[in-house]
């Protein structure tokens, strides 16, 4: 999953949690500009919850933040093979 989050400090402003088959991303951005006779404030928050696919390994989650883009990857466990057929012997 990728999210564009320019101007966000990933150490302070981003929280990623995973559990019960859900990946939750929360981010908040604030900035303040002060000049002699005026000041500007900009702020906003983001929250996204994504259901993980079957077979997702919640212990294998990695996140990186480069050039304003947050990328979160979740490893997948090997798909289990369907049950095998057992031959019935004649006696």
mmCIF file of N, CA and C in Angstrom:
data_model
loop_
_atom_site.group_PDB
_atom_site.id
_atom_site.type_symbol
_atom_site.label_atom_id
_atom_site.label_comp_id
_atom_site.label_asym_id
_atom_site.label_seq_id
_atom_site.Cartn_x
_atom_site.Cartn_y
_atom_site.Cartn_z
ATOM 1 N N UNK A 1 0.852 -1.162 0.000
ATOM 2 C CA UNK A 1 0.000 0.000 0.000
ATOM 3 C C UNK A 1 0.896 1.223 0.000
ATOM 4 N N UNK A 2 0.520 2.209 -0.801
ATOM 5 C CA UNK A 2 1.272 3.465 -0.862
ATOM 6 C C UNK A 2 0.329 4.622 -0.549
ATOM 7 N N UNK A 3 0.855 5.606 0.171
ATOM 8 C CA UNK A 3 0.089 6.807 0.485
ATOM 9 C C UNK A 3 1.005 8.013 0.342
ATOM 10 N N UNK A 4 0.542 9.024 -0.363
ATOM 11 C CA UNK A 4 1.309 10.259 -0.491
ATOM 12 C C UNK A 4 1.041 11.116 0.736
ATOM 13 N N UNK A 5 2.093 11.379 1.495
ATOM 14 C CA UNK A 5 1.991 12.154 2.723
ATOM 15 C C UNK A 5 3.095 13.202 2.777
ATOM 16 N N UNK A 6 3.079 14.168 1.865
ATOM 17 C CA UNK A 6 4.150 15.175 1.869
ATOM 18 C C UNK A 6 4.078 16.053 3.114
ATOM 19 N N UNK A 7 5.239 16.432 3.605
ATOM 20 C CA UNK A 7 5.317 17.332 4.743
ATOM 21 C C UNK A 7 5.049 16.675 6.080
ATOM 22 N N UNK A 8 5.048 15.366 6.127
ATOM 23 C CA UNK A 8 4.779 14.636 7.358
ATOM 24 C C UNK A 8 6.092 14.075 7.905
ATOM 25 N N UNK A 9 6.273 14.166 9.205
ATOM 26 C CA UNK A 9 7.431 13.559 9.848
ATOM 27 C C UNK A 9 7.023 12.138 10.244
ATOM 28 N N UNK A 10 7.562 11.110 9.582
ATOM 29 C CA UNK A 10 7.109 9.750 9.865
ATOM 30 C C UNK A 10 7.401 9.288 11.291
ATOM 31 N N UNK A 11 8.404 9.868 11.938
ATOM 32 C CA UNK A 11 8.727 9.476 13.313
ATOM 33 C C UNK A 11 7.706 9.996 14.317
ATOM 34 N N UNK A 12 7.165 11.184 14.082
ATOM 35 C CA UNK A 12 6.244 11.796 15.038
ATOM 36 C C UNK A 12 4.783 11.750 14.596
ATOM 37 N N UNK A 13 4.525 11.833 13.303
ATOM 38 C CA UNK A 13 3.171 12.085 12.822
ATOM 39 C C UNK A 13 2.466 10.889 12.193
ATOM 40 N N UNK A 14 3.118 9.741 12.107
ATOM 41 C CA UNK A 14 2.519 8.578 11.455
ATOM 42 C C UNK A 14 2.451 7.426 12.451
ATOM 43 N N UNK A 15 1.296 6.768 12.502
ATOM 44 C CA UNK A 15 1.118 5.595 13.351
ATOM 45 C C UNK A 15 0.520 4.482 12.497
ATOM 46 N N UNK A 16 1.181 3.340 12.488
ATOM 47 C CA UNK A 16 0.719 2.180 11.718
ATOM 48 C C UNK A 16 0.508 1.036 12.695
ATOM 49 N N UNK A 17 -0.693 0.454 12.657
ATOM 50 C CA UNK A 17 -0.982 -0.689 13.506
ATOM 51 C C UNK A 17 -1.573 -1.807 12.652
ATOM 52 N N UNK A 18 -1.399 -3.039 13.118
ATOM 53 C CA UNK A 18 -1.948 -4.188 12.411
ATOM 54 C C UNK A 18 -2.481 -5.167 13.454
ATOM 55 N N UNK A 19 -3.634 -5.743 13.152
ATOM 56 C CA UNK A 19 -4.221 -6.723 14.056
ATOM 57 C C UNK A 19 -5.606 -7.117 13.592
ATOM 58 N N UNK A 20 -6.004 -8.322 13.912
ATOM 59 C CA UNK A 20 -7.329 -8.839 13.552
ATOM 60 C C UNK A 20 -7.624 -8.721 12.064
ATOM 61 N N UNK A 21 -6.594 -8.903 11.240
ATOM 62 C CA UNK A 21 -6.796 -8.867 9.794
ATOM 63 C C UNK A 21 -6.948 -7.477 9.202
ATOM 64 N N UNK A 22 -6.629 -6.435 9.975
ATOM 65 C CA UNK A 22 -6.760 -5.054 9.492
ATOM 66 C C UNK A 22 -5.424 -4.320 9.628
ATOM 67 N N UNK A 23 -5.137 -3.492 8.633
ATOM 68 C CA UNK A 23 -3.984 -2.594 8.664
ATOM 69 C C UNK A 23 -4.542 -1.190 8.815
ATOM 70 N N UNK A 24 -4.089 -0.457 9.816
ATOM 71 C CA UNK A 24 -4.617 0.873 10.111
ATOM 72 C C UNK A 24 -3.479 1.888 10.044
ATOM 73 N N UNK A 25 -3.670 2.936 9.251
ATOM 74 C CA UNK A 25 -2.669 4.000 9.106
ATOM 75 C C UNK A 25 -3.302 5.311 9.541
ATOM 76 N N UNK A 26 -2.616 6.000 10.451
ATOM 77 C CA UNK A 26 -3.061 7.321 10.897
ATOM 78 C C UNK A 26 -1.905 8.282 10.721
ATOM 79 N N UNK A 27 -2.213 9.461 10.198
ATOM 80 C CA UNK A 27 -1.186 10.490 10.025
ATOM 81 C C UNK A 27 -1.801 11.855 10.286
ATOM 82 N N UNK A 28 -0.992 12.758 10.776
ATOM 83 C CA UNK A 28 -1.448 14.119 11.029
ATOM 84 C C UNK A 28 -0.350 15.080 10.619
ATOM 85 N N UNK A 29 -0.765 16.129 9.914
ATOM 86 C CA UNK A 29 0.197 17.115 9.444
ATOM 87 C C UNK A 29 -0.174 18.476 9.993
ATOM 88 N N UNK A 30 0.798 19.175 10.525
ATOM 89 C CA UNK A 30 0.590 20.539 10.983
ATOM 90 C C UNK A 30 1.776 21.380 10.538
ATOM 91 N N UNK A 31 1.486 22.587 10.146
ATOM 92 C CA UNK A 31 2.570 23.515 9.817
ATOM 93 C C UNK A 31 2.116 24.921 10.166
ATOM 94 N N UNK A 32 3.083 25.751 10.497
ATOM 95 C CA UNK A 32 2.798 27.110 10.922
ATOM 96 C C UNK A 32 3.807 28.047 10.265
ATOM 97 N N UNK A 33 3.305 29.140 9.708
ATOM 98 C CA UNK A 33 4.158 30.149 9.099
ATOM 99 C C UNK A 33 3.863 31.476 9.793
ATOM 100 N N UNK A 34 4.893 32.113 10.312
ATOM 101 C CA UNK A 34 4.715 33.401 10.994
ATOM 102 C C UNK A 34 5.522 34.465 10.274
ATOM 103 N N UNK A 35 4.862 35.572 10.032
ATOM 104 C CA UNK A 35 5.527 36.758 9.497
ATOM 105 C C UNK A 35 5.250 37.903 10.459
ATOM 106 N N UNK A 36 5.699 39.090 10.115
ATOM 107 C CA UNK A 36 5.599 40.207 11.055
ATOM 108 C C UNK A 36 4.157 40.508 11.465
ATOM 109 N N UNK A 37 3.235 40.561 10.514
ATOM 110 C CA UNK A 37 1.857 40.945 10.846
ATOM 111 C C UNK A 37 0.829 39.858 10.556
ATOM 112 N N UNK A 38 1.279 38.660 10.299
ATOM 113 C CA UNK A 38 0.315 37.595 10.039
ATOM 114 C C UNK A 38 0.945 36.235 10.319
ATOM 115 N N UNK A 39 0.071 35.280 10.487
ATOM 116 C CA UNK A 39 0.533 33.896 10.654
ATOM 117 C C UNK A 39 -0.481 32.975 9.975
ATOM 118 N N UNK A 40 0.022 31.853 9.493
ATOM 119 C CA UNK A 40 -0.823 30.868 8.819
ATOM 120 C C UNK A 40 -0.622 29.512 9.487
ATOM 121 N N UNK A 41 -1.729 28.797 9.629
ATOM 122 C CA UNK A 41 -1.694 27.452 10.173
ATOM 123 C C UNK A 41 -2.342 26.522 9.165
ATOM 124 N N UNK A 42 -1.702 25.406 8.927
ATOM 125 C CA UNK A 42 -2.285 24.369 8.071
ATOM 126 C C UNK A 42 -2.212 23.058 8.833
ATOM 127 N N UNK A 43 -3.302 22.329 8.801
ATOM 128 C CA UNK A 43 -3.316 21.057 9.502
ATOM 129 C C UNK A 43 -4.314 20.120 8.834
ATOM 130 N N UNK A 44 -4.136 18.877 9.066
ATOM 131 C CA UNK A 44 -5.048 17.880 8.526
ATOM 132 C C UNK A 44 -4.674 16.508 9.051
ATOM 133 N N UNK A 45 -5.634 15.623 9.024
ATOM 134 C CA UNK A 45 -5.366 14.271 9.486
ATOM 135 C C UNK A 45 -5.899 13.270 8.464
ATOM 136 N N UNK A 46 -5.344 12.079 8.542
ATOM 137 C CA UNK A 46 -5.694 11.014 7.615
ATOM 138 C C UNK A 46 -5.795 9.728 8.410
ATOM 139 N N UNK A 47 -6.805 8.948 8.078
ATOM 140 C CA UNK A 47 -6.904 7.609 8.656
ATOM 141 C C UNK A 47 -7.462 6.679 7.593
ATOM 142 N N UNK A 48 -6.761 5.576 7.386
ATOM 143 C CA UNK A 48 -7.188 4.567 6.427
ATOM 144 C C UNK A 48 -7.066 3.205 7.092
ATOM 145 N N UNK A 49 -8.096 2.393 6.933
ATOM 146 C CA UNK A 49 -8.077 1.024 7.412
ATOM 147 C C UNK A 49 -8.282 0.120 6.211
ATOM 148 N N UNK A 50 -7.435 -0.888 6.094
ATOM 149 C CA UNK A 50 -7.479 -1.792 4.954
ATOM 150 C C UNK A 50 -7.560 -3.221 5.476
ATOM 151 N N UNK A 51 -8.491 -3.991 4.945
ATOM 152 C CA UNK A 51 -8.579 -5.398 5.317
ATOM 153 C C UNK A 51 -7.464 -6.150 4.608
ATOM 154 N N UNK A 52 -6.724 -6.930 5.363
ATOM 155 C CA UNK A 52 -5.627 -7.699 4.793
ATOM 156 C C UNK A 52 -6.166 -8.943 4.089
ATOM 157 N N UNK A 53 -5.491 -9.378 3.033
ATOM 158 C CA UNK A 53 -5.937 -10.588 2.330
ATOM 159 C C UNK A 53 -5.700 -11.835 3.181
ATOM 160 N N UNK A 54 -6.408 -12.879 2.846
ATOM 161 C CA UNK A 54 -6.212 -14.147 3.552
ATOM 162 C C UNK A 54 -4.774 -14.604 3.315
ATOM 163 N N UNK A 55 -4.148 -15.090 4.353
ATOM 164 C CA UNK A 55 -2.761 -15.535 4.247
ATOM 165 C C UNK A 55 -1.757 -14.447 4.595
ATOM 166 N N UNK A 56 -2.236 -13.241 4.939
ATOM 167 C CA UNK A 56 -1.314 -12.159 5.300
ATOM 168 C C UNK A 56 -0.645 -12.496 6.633
ATOM 169 N N UNK A 57 0.648 -12.257 6.698
ATOM 170 C CA UNK A 57 1.424 -12.515 7.905
ATOM 171 C C UNK A 57 1.555 -11.204 8.682
ATOM 172 N N UNK A 58 0.774 -11.063 9.739
ATOM 173 C CA UNK A 58 0.775 -9.821 10.511
ATOM 174 C C UNK A 58 2.093 -9.577 11.235
ATOM 175 N N UNK A 59 2.946 -10.586 11.324
ATOM 176 C CA UNK A 59 4.261 -10.432 11.945
ATOM 177 C C UNK A 59 5.296 -9.917 10.939
ATOM 178 N N UNK A 60 4.948 -9.896 9.662
ATOM 179 C CA UNK A 60 5.883 -9.494 8.604
ATOM 180 C C UNK A 60 5.372 -8.224 7.924
ATOM 181 N N UNK A 61 5.361 -7.115 8.677
ATOM 182 C CA UNK A 61 4.911 -5.826 8.153
ATOM 183 C C UNK A 61 6.105 -4.883 8.144
ATOM 184 N N UNK A 62 6.315 -4.220 7.011
ATOM 185 C CA UNK A 62 7.422 -3.270 6.876
ATOM 186 C C UNK A 62 6.868 -1.958 6.336
ATOM 187 N N UNK A 63 7.435 -0.849 6.799
ATOM 188 C CA UNK A 63 7.007 0.467 6.334
ATOM 189 C C UNK A 63 8.238 1.312 6.028
ATOM 190 N N UNK A 64 8.144 2.098 4.950
ATOM 191 C CA UNK A 64 9.224 3.020 4.604
ATOM 192 C C UNK A 64 8.600 4.330 4.135
ATOM 193 N N UNK A 65 9.355 5.406 4.295
ATOM 194 C CA UNK A 65 8.892 6.737 3.913
ATOM 195 C C UNK A 65 10.006 7.410 3.127
ATOM 196 N N UNK A 66 9.759 7.678 1.852
ATOM 197 C CA UNK A 66 10.758 8.287 0.981
ATOM 198 C C UNK A 66 10.101 9.346 0.119
ATOM 199 N N UNK A 67 10.659 10.545 0.116
ATOM 200 C CA UNK A 67 10.199 11.644 -0.736
ATOM 201 C C UNK A 67 8.691 11.881 -0.619
ATOM 202 N N UNK A 68 8.159 11.832 0.611
ATOM 203 C CA UNK A 68 6.750 12.124 0.834
ATOM 204 C C UNK A 68 5.798 10.974 0.561
ATOM 205 N N UNK A 69 6.331 9.787 0.283
ATOM 206 C CA UNK A 69 5.480 8.640 -0.005
ATOM 207 C C UNK A 69 5.719 7.569 1.060
ATOM 208 N N UNK A 70 4.642 7.181 1.736
ATOM 209 C CA UNK A 70 4.688 6.102 2.713
ATOM 210 C C UNK A 70 4.329 4.808 1.998
ATOM 211 N N UNK A 71 5.155 3.788 2.172
ATOM 212 C CA UNK A 71 4.892 2.489 1.570
ATOM 213 C C UNK A 71 4.888 1.435 2.663
ATOM 214 N N UNK A 72 3.791 0.677 2.740
ATOM 215 C CA UNK A 72 3.640 -0.373 3.739
ATOM 216 C C UNK A 72 3.459 -1.691 3.003
ATOM 217 N N UNK A 73 4.255 -2.693 3.375
ATOM 218 C CA UNK A 73 4.125 -4.012 2.752
ATOM 219 C C UNK A 73 3.874 -5.052 3.838
ATOM 220 N N UNK A 74 3.061 -6.029 3.493
ATOM 221 C CA UNK A 74 2.716 -7.113 4.407
ATOM 222 C C UNK A 74 3.053 -8.416 3.696
ATOM 223 N N UNK A 75 3.837 -9.255 4.357
ATOM 224 C CA UNK A 75 4.216 -10.539 3.772
ATOM 225 C C UNK A 75 3.039 -11.502 3.737
ATOM 226 N N UNK A 76 3.076 -12.402 2.791
ATOM 227 C CA UNK A 76 2.051 -13.436 2.661
ATOM 228 C C UNK A 76 2.655 -14.782 2.996
ATOM 229 N N UNK A 77 1.913 -15.560 3.737
ATOM 230 C CA UNK A 77 2.352 -16.913 4.040
ATOM 231 C C UNK A 77 2.097 -17.779 2.825
ATOM 232 N N UNK A 78 2.859 -18.864 2.740
ATOM 233 C CA UNK A 78 2.640 -19.782 1.627
ATOM 234 C C UNK A 78 1.236 -20.347 1.720
ATOM 235 N N UNK A 79 0.591 -20.397 0.564
ATOM 236 C CA UNK A 79 -0.767 -20.931 0.536
ATOM 237 C C UNK A 79 -0.714 -22.428 0.813
ATOM 238 N N UNK A 80 -1.535 -22.846 1.728
ATOM 239 C CA UNK A 80 -1.555 -24.262 2.078
ATOM 240 C C UNK A 80 -2.182 -25.050 0.943
ATOM 241 N N UNK A 81 -1.590 -26.210 0.704
ATOM 242 C CA UNK A 81 -2.103 -27.078 -0.343
ATOM 243 C C UNK A 81 -3.421 -27.695 0.133
ATOM 244 N N UNK A 82 -4.349 -27.880 -0.806
ATOM 245 C CA UNK A 82 -5.591 -28.524 -0.400
ATOM 246 C C UNK A 82 -5.303 -29.945 0.075
ATOM 247 N N UNK A 83 -6.235 -30.509 0.840
ATOM 248 C CA UNK A 83 -6.051 -31.867 1.356
ATOM 249 C C UNK A 83 -5.753 -32.845 0.225
ATOM 250 N N UNK A 84 -4.991 -33.849 0.538
ATOM 251 C CA UNK A 84 -4.654 -34.827 -0.487
ATOM 252 C C UNK A 84 -5.631 -35.983 -0.428
ATOM 253 N N UNK A 85 -5.812 -36.610 -1.522
ATOM 254 C CA UNK A 85 -6.748 -37.732 -1.609
ATOM 255 C C UNK A 85 -6.049 -39.015 -1.160
ATOM 256 N N UNK A 86 -6.758 -39.799 -0.409
ATOM 257 C CA UNK A 86 -6.238 -41.069 0.108
ATOM 258 C C UNK A 86 -6.906 -42.198 -0.663
ATOM 259 N N UNK A 87 -6.080 -43.069 -1.220
ATOM 260 C CA UNK A 87 -6.600 -44.216 -1.952
ATOM 261 C C UNK A 87 -7.147 -45.253 -0.980
ATOM 262 N N UNK A 88 -8.248 -45.874 -1.346
ATOM 263 C CA UNK A 88 -8.841 -46.921 -0.522
ATOM 264 C C UNK A 88 -8.369 -48.264 -1.075
ATOM 265 N N UNK A 89 -7.749 -49.050 -0.216
ATOM 266 C CA UNK A 89 -7.267 -50.367 -0.621
ATOM 267 C C UNK A 89 -8.399 -51.393 -0.559
ATOM 268 N N UNK A 90 -8.381 -52.294 -1.501
ATOM 269 C CA UNK A 90 -9.378 -53.387 -1.500
ATOM 270 C C UNK A 90 -8.778 -54.573 -0.769
ATOM 271 N N UNK A 91 -9.591 -55.221 0.057
ATOM 272 C CA UNK A 91 -9.076 -56.340 0.843
ATOM 273 C C UNK A 91 -9.504 -57.679 0.380
#
